Short mmCIF file of C-alpha atoms in Angstrom, two decimals:
data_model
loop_
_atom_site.label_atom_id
_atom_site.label_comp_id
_atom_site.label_asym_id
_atom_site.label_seq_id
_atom_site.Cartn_x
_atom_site.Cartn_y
_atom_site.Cartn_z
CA UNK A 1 -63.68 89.47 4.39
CA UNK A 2 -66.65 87.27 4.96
CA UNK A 3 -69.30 88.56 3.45
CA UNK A 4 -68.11 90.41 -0.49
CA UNK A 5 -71.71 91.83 -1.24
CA UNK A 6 -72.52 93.33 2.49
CA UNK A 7 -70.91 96.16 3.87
CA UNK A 8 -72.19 95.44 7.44
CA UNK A 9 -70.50 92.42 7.65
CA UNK A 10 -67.13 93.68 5.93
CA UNK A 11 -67.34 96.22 9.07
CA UNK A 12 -67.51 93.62 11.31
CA UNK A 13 -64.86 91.48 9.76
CA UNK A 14 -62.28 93.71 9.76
CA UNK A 15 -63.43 94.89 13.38
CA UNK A 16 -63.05 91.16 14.44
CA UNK A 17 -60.75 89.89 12.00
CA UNK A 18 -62.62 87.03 10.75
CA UNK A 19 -60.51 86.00 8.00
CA UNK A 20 -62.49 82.64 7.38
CA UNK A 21 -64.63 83.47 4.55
CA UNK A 22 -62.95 83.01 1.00
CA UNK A 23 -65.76 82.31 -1.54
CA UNK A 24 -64.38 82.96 -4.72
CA UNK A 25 -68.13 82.50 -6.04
CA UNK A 26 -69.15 85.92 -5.03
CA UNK A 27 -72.92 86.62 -6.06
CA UNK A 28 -71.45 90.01 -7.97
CA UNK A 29 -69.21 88.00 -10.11
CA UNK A 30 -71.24 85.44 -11.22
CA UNK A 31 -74.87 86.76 -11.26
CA UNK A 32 -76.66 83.66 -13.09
CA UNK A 33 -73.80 82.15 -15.07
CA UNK A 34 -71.82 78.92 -14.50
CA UNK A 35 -68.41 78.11 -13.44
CA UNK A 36 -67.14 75.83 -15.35
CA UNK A 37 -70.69 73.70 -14.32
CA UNK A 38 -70.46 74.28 -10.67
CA UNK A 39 -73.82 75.82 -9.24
CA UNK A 40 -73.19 80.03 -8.80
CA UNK A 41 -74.41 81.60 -5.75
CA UNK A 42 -78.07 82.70 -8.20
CA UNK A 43 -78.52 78.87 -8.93
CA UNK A 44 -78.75 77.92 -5.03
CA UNK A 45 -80.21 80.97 -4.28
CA UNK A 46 -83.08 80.12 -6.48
CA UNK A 47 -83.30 77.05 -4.90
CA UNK A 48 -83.81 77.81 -1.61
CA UNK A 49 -85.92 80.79 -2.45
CA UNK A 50 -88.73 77.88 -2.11
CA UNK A 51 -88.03 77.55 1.77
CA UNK A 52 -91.17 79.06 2.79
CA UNK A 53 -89.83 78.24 7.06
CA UNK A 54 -86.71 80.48 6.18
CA UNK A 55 -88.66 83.36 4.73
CA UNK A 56 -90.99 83.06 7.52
CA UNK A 57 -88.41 83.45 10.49
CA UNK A 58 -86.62 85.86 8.33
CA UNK A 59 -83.17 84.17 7.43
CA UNK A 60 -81.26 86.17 4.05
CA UNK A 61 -78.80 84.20 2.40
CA UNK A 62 -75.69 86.38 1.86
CA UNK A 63 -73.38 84.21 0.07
CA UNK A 64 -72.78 80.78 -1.16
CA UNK A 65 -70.05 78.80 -2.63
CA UNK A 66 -69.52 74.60 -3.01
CA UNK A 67 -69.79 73.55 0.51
CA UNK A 68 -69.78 76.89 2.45
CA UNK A 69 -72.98 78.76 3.37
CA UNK A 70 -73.55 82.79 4.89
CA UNK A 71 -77.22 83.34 6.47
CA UNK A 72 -77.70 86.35 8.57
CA UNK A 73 -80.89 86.94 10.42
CA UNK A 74 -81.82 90.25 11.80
CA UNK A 75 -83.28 89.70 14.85
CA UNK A 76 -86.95 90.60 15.89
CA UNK A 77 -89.06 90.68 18.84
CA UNK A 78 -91.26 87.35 17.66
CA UNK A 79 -87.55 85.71 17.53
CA UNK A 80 -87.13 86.00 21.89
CA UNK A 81 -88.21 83.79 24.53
CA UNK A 82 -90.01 84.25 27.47
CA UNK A 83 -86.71 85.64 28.96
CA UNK A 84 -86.62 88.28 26.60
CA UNK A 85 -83.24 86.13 24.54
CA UNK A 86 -83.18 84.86 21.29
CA UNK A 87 -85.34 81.66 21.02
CA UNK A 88 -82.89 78.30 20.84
CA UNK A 89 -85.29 77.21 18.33
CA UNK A 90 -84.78 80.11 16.38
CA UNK A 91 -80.75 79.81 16.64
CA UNK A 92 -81.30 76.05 15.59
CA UNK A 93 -83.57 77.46 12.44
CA UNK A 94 -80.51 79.60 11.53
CA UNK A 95 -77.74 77.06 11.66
CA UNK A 96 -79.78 74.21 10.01
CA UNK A 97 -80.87 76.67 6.88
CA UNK A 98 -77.02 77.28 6.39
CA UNK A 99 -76.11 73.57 6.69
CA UNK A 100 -79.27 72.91 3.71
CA UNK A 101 -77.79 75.43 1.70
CA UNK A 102 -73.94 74.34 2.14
CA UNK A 103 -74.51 70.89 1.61
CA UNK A 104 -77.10 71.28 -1.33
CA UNK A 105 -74.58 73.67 -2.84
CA UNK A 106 -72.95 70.34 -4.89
CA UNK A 107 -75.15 69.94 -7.01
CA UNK A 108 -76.78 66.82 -5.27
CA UNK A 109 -80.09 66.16 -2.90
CA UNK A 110 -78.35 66.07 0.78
CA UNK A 111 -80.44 65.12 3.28
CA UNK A 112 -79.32 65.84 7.38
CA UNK A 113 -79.04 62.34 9.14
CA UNK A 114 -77.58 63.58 12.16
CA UNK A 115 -76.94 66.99 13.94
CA UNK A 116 -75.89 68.49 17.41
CA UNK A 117 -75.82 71.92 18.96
CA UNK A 118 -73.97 73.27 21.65
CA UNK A 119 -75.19 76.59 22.45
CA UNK A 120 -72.14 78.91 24.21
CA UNK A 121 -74.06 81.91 25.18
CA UNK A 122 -77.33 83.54 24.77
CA UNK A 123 -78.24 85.97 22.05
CA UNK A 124 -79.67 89.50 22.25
CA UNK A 125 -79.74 92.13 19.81
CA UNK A 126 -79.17 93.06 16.55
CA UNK A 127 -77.78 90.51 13.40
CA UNK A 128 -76.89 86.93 13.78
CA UNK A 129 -74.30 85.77 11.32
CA UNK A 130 -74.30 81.75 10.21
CA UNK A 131 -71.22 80.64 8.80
CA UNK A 132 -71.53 77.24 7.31
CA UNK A 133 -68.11 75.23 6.20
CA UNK A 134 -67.73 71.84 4.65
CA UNK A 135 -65.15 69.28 7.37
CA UNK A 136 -65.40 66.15 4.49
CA UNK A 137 -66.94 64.86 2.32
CA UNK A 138 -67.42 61.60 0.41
CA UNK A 139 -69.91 60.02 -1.82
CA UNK A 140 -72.41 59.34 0.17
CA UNK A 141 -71.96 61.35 3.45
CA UNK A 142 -70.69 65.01 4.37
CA UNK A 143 -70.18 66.71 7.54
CA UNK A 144 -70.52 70.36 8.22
CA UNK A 145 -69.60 72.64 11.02
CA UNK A 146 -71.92 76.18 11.52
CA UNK A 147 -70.73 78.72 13.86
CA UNK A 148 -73.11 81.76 14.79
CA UNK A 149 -71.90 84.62 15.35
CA UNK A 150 -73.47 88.11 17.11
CA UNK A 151 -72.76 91.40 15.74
CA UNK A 152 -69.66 91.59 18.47
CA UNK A 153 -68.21 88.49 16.61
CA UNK A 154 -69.01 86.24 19.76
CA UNK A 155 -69.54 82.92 19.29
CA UNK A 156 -73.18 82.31 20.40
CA UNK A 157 -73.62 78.34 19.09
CA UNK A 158 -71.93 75.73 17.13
CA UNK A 159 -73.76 73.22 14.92
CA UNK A 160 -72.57 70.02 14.03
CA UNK A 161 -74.56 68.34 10.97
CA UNK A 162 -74.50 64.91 8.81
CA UNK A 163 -75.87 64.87 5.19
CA UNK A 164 -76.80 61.87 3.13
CA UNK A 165 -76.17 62.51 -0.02
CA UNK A 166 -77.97 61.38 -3.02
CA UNK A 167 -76.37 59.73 -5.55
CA UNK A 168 -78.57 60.91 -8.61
CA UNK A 169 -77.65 65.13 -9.33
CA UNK A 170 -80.44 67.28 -9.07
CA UNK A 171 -82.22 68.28 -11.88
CA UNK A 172 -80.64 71.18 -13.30
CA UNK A 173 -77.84 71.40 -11.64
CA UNK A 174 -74.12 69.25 -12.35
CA UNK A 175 -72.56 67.56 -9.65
CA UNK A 176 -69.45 69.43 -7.71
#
């Protein structure tokens, strides 16, 4: 299932079979309290509720977990292009607002050094699905992968990011 608190996307991943998501820090479960000090799904929600850009273009975090990231965006006629697609600025917006939140998600500042995007095919209608996952990290540096997804479960762009990551926690939060 990727997505435990939204039934939308439960349709979609049994409809697809995207087997990929398995937080076990679901929002329901955890509402506000700690796991054994790691930062619950309300703590980096709260966070990022500060991310004026993300409310502005309209990007909901659905779920969160150390180093893994859901953002869905509904999309909206100020999100197309000329063309009448969805923006590649806008798809960019989406992946690198799941890559902040997976790599924040740790407890420390991480800071994108370096990112790519390959974008596979254009996007229309409907909801956008950004699936962030942690590929390694050390003390200093982590990489992330973000696929988008339409509401077909086609793979519109993959995002490739870098984070530095501070070595001081954040205040308020412990270290993952």
């Amino acid at each position: 299932m990727i997505c435990p608190a939204c039934h939308e996307c439960s349709k979609l991943s049994e409809r697809q079979g995207w087997g990929r998501w398995t937080s076990n820090l679901s929002r329901h479960d955890l509402q506000g309290k700690s796991l054994k000090g790691k930062m619950t799904f309300e703590a980096v929600r709260k966070f990022f509720e500060r991310d004026r850009f993300a409310q502005f273009v309209g990007l909901e975090l659905v779920d969160a977990s150390p180093g893994r990231a859901l953002v869905r965006l509904a999309v909206r006629d100020h999100h197309r292009n000329g063309v009448g697609l969805v923006h590649g600025a806008v798809l960019f917006t989406l992946a690198d607002f799941a890559f902040a939140v997976a790599s924040n998600s740790h407890g420390r500042t991480a800071l994108g050094i370096n990112v790519s995007m390959a974008y596979h095919q254009a996007a229309r209608d409907g909801h956008l699905l950004a699936e962030a996952m942690e590929i390694h990290r050390n003390d200093t540096l982590a990489t992330y992968r973000v696929d988008i997804r339409d509401d077909a479960g086609s793979l519109i762009a993959t995002f490739l990011g870098t984070a530095y990551r501070k070595r001081e926690p954040r205040p308020g939060s412990a270290e993952l």
